Short mmCIF file of C-alpha atoms in Angstrom, two decimals:
data_model
loop_
_atom_site.label_atom_id
_atom_site.label_comp_id
_atom_site.label_asym_id
_atom_site.label_seq_id
_atom_site.Cartn_x
_atom_site.Cartn_y
_atom_site.Cartn_z
CA MET A 29 -26.28 -12.25 29.90
CA SER A 30 -23.09 -14.04 31.00
CA SER A 31 -22.31 -14.94 34.61
CA ARG A 32 -18.54 -14.72 34.84
CA SER A 33 -16.86 -15.19 38.18
CA PHE A 34 -14.32 -13.30 40.23
CA LEU A 35 -11.65 -15.92 39.31
CA GLU A 36 -12.32 -15.40 35.63
CA TYR A 37 -12.05 -11.62 36.01
CA ARG A 38 -8.78 -11.92 37.93
CA ALA A 39 -7.27 -13.91 35.07
CA MET A 40 -8.81 -11.90 32.19
CA PHE A 41 -7.65 -8.59 33.69
CA ALA A 42 -4.44 -9.80 35.29
CA PHE A 43 -5.06 -8.00 38.56
CA ASP A 44 -3.49 -8.60 41.93
CA GLU A 45 -4.21 -7.50 45.49
CA ARG A 46 -2.92 -3.98 44.83
CA ASP A 47 -5.49 -3.53 42.08
CA LEU A 48 -8.29 -4.22 44.54
CA ASP A 49 -7.41 -1.13 46.57
CA GLY A 50 -10.04 1.50 45.76
CA VAL A 51 -13.41 1.39 44.01
CA LEU A 52 -13.85 -0.98 41.04
CA LEU A 53 -16.46 -0.67 38.31
CA ASP A 54 -17.57 -3.62 36.17
CA CYS A 55 -18.87 -2.15 32.88
CA ALA A 56 -20.95 -3.73 31.45
CA GLY A 57 -21.47 -6.19 34.24
CA GLY A 58 -24.21 -8.45 32.92
CA ALA A 59 -24.92 -11.22 35.43
CA SER A 60 -21.32 -11.43 36.59
CA GLY A 61 -20.70 -12.52 40.10
CA PHE A 62 -17.63 -10.23 40.25
CA VAL A 63 -19.24 -7.42 42.33
CA ALA A 64 -20.83 -9.87 44.81
CA GLU A 65 -17.64 -11.86 45.28
CA ALA A 66 -15.49 -8.75 45.49
CA ARG A 67 -17.72 -7.11 48.11
CA ALA A 68 -17.70 -10.32 50.14
CA MET A 69 -13.90 -9.90 50.27
CA GLY A 70 -14.25 -6.34 51.49
CA VAL A 71 -13.49 -4.80 48.08
CA ARG A 72 -15.58 -1.80 47.02
CA ALA A 73 -17.17 -2.62 43.71
CA LEU A 74 -20.18 -1.76 41.58
CA ALA A 75 -21.48 -2.68 38.11
CA ALA A 76 -23.21 -0.89 35.29
CA ASP A 77 -25.43 -2.45 32.61
CA PRO A 78 -28.61 -1.26 30.80
CA LEU A 79 -30.29 -4.59 31.50
CA TYR A 80 -30.44 -3.83 35.24
CA ALA A 81 -33.38 -1.56 34.42
CA ASP A 82 -35.46 -4.75 33.92
CA GLY A 83 -35.20 -5.61 37.59
CA ALA A 84 -33.77 -8.53 39.51
CA ALA A 85 -36.74 -10.85 39.04
CA VAL A 86 -36.77 -10.53 35.23
CA LEU A 87 -33.01 -11.01 35.05
CA ALA A 88 -33.18 -14.13 37.16
CA GLU A 89 -35.78 -15.65 34.87
CA ARG A 90 -33.69 -15.19 31.69
CA LEU A 91 -30.34 -16.42 32.99
CA SER A 92 -30.92 -20.18 32.56
CA ALA A 93 -31.84 -19.71 28.93
CA ASP A 94 -28.88 -17.46 28.32
CA LEU A 95 -26.45 -19.98 29.86
CA ASP A 96 -27.82 -22.81 27.76
CA GLN A 97 -27.63 -20.61 24.65
CA GLY A 98 -23.97 -19.80 25.38
CA ASN A 99 -23.07 -23.42 25.99
CA ALA A 100 -24.76 -24.39 22.69
CA MET A 101 -22.76 -21.75 20.80
CA ILE A 102 -19.51 -23.10 22.25
CA SER A 103 -20.44 -26.69 21.35
CA GLU A 104 -21.25 -25.68 17.77
CA ASN A 105 -17.91 -23.88 17.41
CA ALA A 106 -15.69 -26.16 19.47
CA ASP A 107 -12.58 -25.55 17.33
CA ARG A 108 -12.62 -21.87 18.30
CA PHE A 109 -12.14 -22.54 22.01
CA VAL A 110 -9.36 -23.96 24.22
CA TRP A 111 -9.89 -25.53 27.61
CA GLY A 112 -6.47 -25.10 29.26
CA TRP A 113 -7.63 -22.49 31.77
CA TYR A 114 -10.97 -24.09 32.69
CA GLY A 115 -9.85 -27.66 32.47
CA SER A 116 -13.23 -28.93 31.42
CA ALA A 117 -16.67 -27.84 30.25
CA GLU A 118 -18.12 -29.02 33.51
CA ARG A 119 -15.78 -26.85 35.62
CA ARG A 120 -16.72 -23.84 33.50
CA ARG A 121 -20.42 -24.54 33.93
CA GLU A 122 -20.00 -24.90 37.70
CA MET A 123 -18.16 -21.59 37.90
CA ARG A 124 -20.92 -19.85 35.89
CA LEU A 125 -23.68 -21.34 38.06
CA ARG A 126 -21.98 -20.17 41.27
CA ALA A 127 -21.38 -16.71 39.80
CA ARG A 128 -25.00 -16.51 38.69
CA SER A 129 -26.26 -17.42 42.19
CA ALA A 130 -24.01 -14.81 43.74
CA PHE A 131 -25.21 -12.13 41.31
CA ILE A 132 -28.90 -12.85 41.86
CA ALA A 133 -28.54 -12.83 45.68
CA ASP A 134 -26.43 -9.62 45.56
CA ILE A 135 -28.65 -7.59 43.27
CA HIS A 136 -31.62 -8.41 45.50
CA ARG A 137 -29.65 -7.52 48.65
CA ARG A 138 -27.76 -4.44 47.34
CA PRO A 139 -29.52 -3.08 44.28
CA GLY A 140 -27.73 0.23 44.67
CA ALA A 141 -24.48 -1.43 43.58
CA TYR A 142 -25.99 -2.18 40.15
CA LEU A 143 -26.45 0.88 37.92
CA ALA A 144 -28.82 0.74 34.96
CA ALA A 145 -26.57 2.55 32.50
CA CYS A 146 -25.39 2.18 28.94
CA LEU A 147 -22.11 3.21 27.39
CA PRO A 148 -21.09 5.75 26.31
CA HIS A 149 -22.98 7.48 29.09
CA LEU A 150 -22.33 6.56 32.79
CA PRO A 151 -24.18 8.27 35.64
CA LEU A 152 -20.95 8.76 37.63
CA ALA A 153 -18.82 11.80 38.46
CA ASP A 154 -15.40 12.40 36.99
CA GLY A 155 -12.81 10.24 38.72
CA SER A 156 -15.34 8.56 40.98
CA VAL A 157 -13.87 5.04 40.62
CA ASP A 158 -10.32 3.75 40.55
CA LEU A 159 -10.31 0.84 38.15
CA VAL A 160 -12.79 0.11 35.37
CA LEU A 161 -13.07 -3.43 33.99
CA CYS A 162 -14.85 -4.02 30.69
CA SER A 163 -15.43 -7.65 29.72
CA HIS A 164 -16.70 -8.96 26.39
CA LEU A 165 -18.39 -5.78 25.10
CA LEU A 166 -15.87 -3.56 23.33
CA PHE A 167 -14.12 -5.25 20.42
CA THR A 168 -16.22 -8.39 21.00
CA TRP A 169 -19.08 -6.79 19.11
CA ALA A 170 -16.95 -4.76 16.68
CA ASP A 171 -19.09 -5.97 13.85
CA ARG A 172 -22.01 -3.95 15.32
CA LEU A 173 -20.29 -1.17 17.24
CA ASP A 174 -17.99 1.01 15.15
CA GLN A 175 -14.72 2.80 15.85
CA GLU A 176 -16.41 6.03 16.89
CA TRP A 177 -18.64 4.27 19.43
CA HIS A 178 -15.58 2.52 20.88
CA ARG A 179 -13.73 5.83 21.15
CA ALA A 180 -16.70 7.43 22.94
CA ALA A 181 -17.13 4.44 25.30
CA ILE A 182 -13.45 4.42 26.28
CA MET A 183 -13.34 8.20 26.78
CA GLU A 184 -16.35 7.83 29.10
CA MET A 185 -14.81 5.00 31.09
CA SER A 186 -11.60 7.00 31.32
CA ARG A 187 -13.56 10.00 32.57
CA VAL A 188 -14.91 8.18 35.62
CA SER A 189 -11.64 6.36 36.35
CA ARG A 190 -8.93 7.75 38.54
CA ARG A 191 -6.42 5.08 37.63
CA GLU A 192 -7.00 2.83 34.63
CA VAL A 193 -9.46 1.14 32.26
CA ARG A 194 -8.90 -2.53 31.32
CA ILE A 195 -10.70 -4.08 28.36
CA PHE A 196 -10.79 -7.79 27.43
CA PRO A 197 -10.75 -9.42 24.89
CA LEU A 198 -9.39 -7.69 21.74
CA VAL A 199 -10.93 -10.04 19.13
CA ARG A 200 -14.37 -10.30 17.64
CA MET A 201 -17.01 -12.70 18.89
CA GLY A 202 -17.57 -15.69 16.68
CA ASP A 203 -14.72 -15.70 14.20
CA GLY A 204 -12.05 -14.59 16.78
CA GLU A 205 -10.49 -12.23 14.22
CA PRO A 206 -8.53 -9.15 15.25
CA VAL A 207 -10.42 -5.85 15.26
CA PRO A 208 -9.37 -3.96 12.13
CA PHE A 209 -9.65 -0.50 13.68
CA LEU A 210 -7.74 -1.20 16.92
CA ASP A 211 -4.51 0.58 15.88
CA ALA A 212 -6.39 3.61 14.55
CA LEU A 213 -8.46 3.73 17.75
CA ARG A 214 -5.33 3.68 19.92
CA ALA A 215 -3.97 6.63 17.87
CA ASP A 216 -7.24 8.51 18.48
CA LEU A 217 -7.01 7.87 22.24
CA ARG A 218 -3.39 9.01 22.38
CA ALA A 219 -4.43 12.22 20.63
CA GLU A 220 -6.98 12.66 23.43
CA GLY A 221 -4.22 12.53 26.05
CA LEU A 222 -4.57 8.89 27.06
CA THR A 223 -1.94 6.16 27.20
CA CYS A 224 -2.80 2.75 25.70
CA ALA A 225 -1.05 -0.58 26.03
CA VAL A 226 -1.77 -4.12 25.02
CA ARG A 227 -0.90 -6.71 27.69
CA GLU A 228 -0.95 -10.50 27.62
CA VAL A 229 -3.08 -12.03 30.37
CA PRO A 230 -3.09 -15.52 32.00
CA TYR A 231 -6.41 -16.45 30.42
CA GLU A 232 -7.49 -17.82 27.11
CA PHE A 233 -10.84 -19.43 26.23
CA GLN A 234 -11.73 -18.08 22.81
CA ARG A 235 -8.74 -19.15 20.71
CA GLY A 236 -6.30 -16.24 20.30
CA ALA A 237 -8.04 -14.04 22.91
CA ARG A 238 -5.30 -13.60 25.51
CA HIS A 239 -4.66 -9.89 25.52
CA MET A 240 -6.29 -6.83 27.16
CA LEU A 241 -6.08 -3.14 26.41
CA THR A 242 -5.18 -0.85 29.22
CA VAL A 243 -6.05 2.86 29.01
CA ALA A 244 -5.07 5.60 31.46
CA LYS A 245 -4.74 9.38 31.62
CA ARG A 246 -1.30 10.64 30.76
CA ARG A 247 0.54 11.77 33.85
#
């Protein structure tokens, strides 16, 4: 589980104050501090992740090991990462620790904001949120999750969204290579009545990962 911060989300998904108007869904949220930090700012937000079924205490216990594992992976593959956005490994670690603390406190305080749910099935009504943010799940794990799973997951996120779905990044974990079925997937989504666009964002950590996919219902 990764503990990404509100600042990281704002850069990864290139959102501004207008995007914070409405209800936001972080899917899959992991141990992100996004919901906690957003709600502290008065933004309505919730997260979905199957790991929330384990309960707050179990999640808190595993987070230190997961952070160390992630840092080790980055150190072993240093040439695949760039530090322009973070500035240093220490600043990144500090951001992750603060986000982790915010997540743990918030899931204890407001467990109802954290839904134990797994794509491609979300326990939410049609059009029940405004903006869906999906970080480091789709495309990241394209070596394990195929094109049909991606199509079903995006259709489900689009079903619950009134406005837009934003997905980052568009390269595979590890080798950072482009996803071979991305163009075919976009064609499938357009055939389902959705609009798709690739946008550059002001964030890059994994080398070459600086674009997001936006998906919305055709108006």
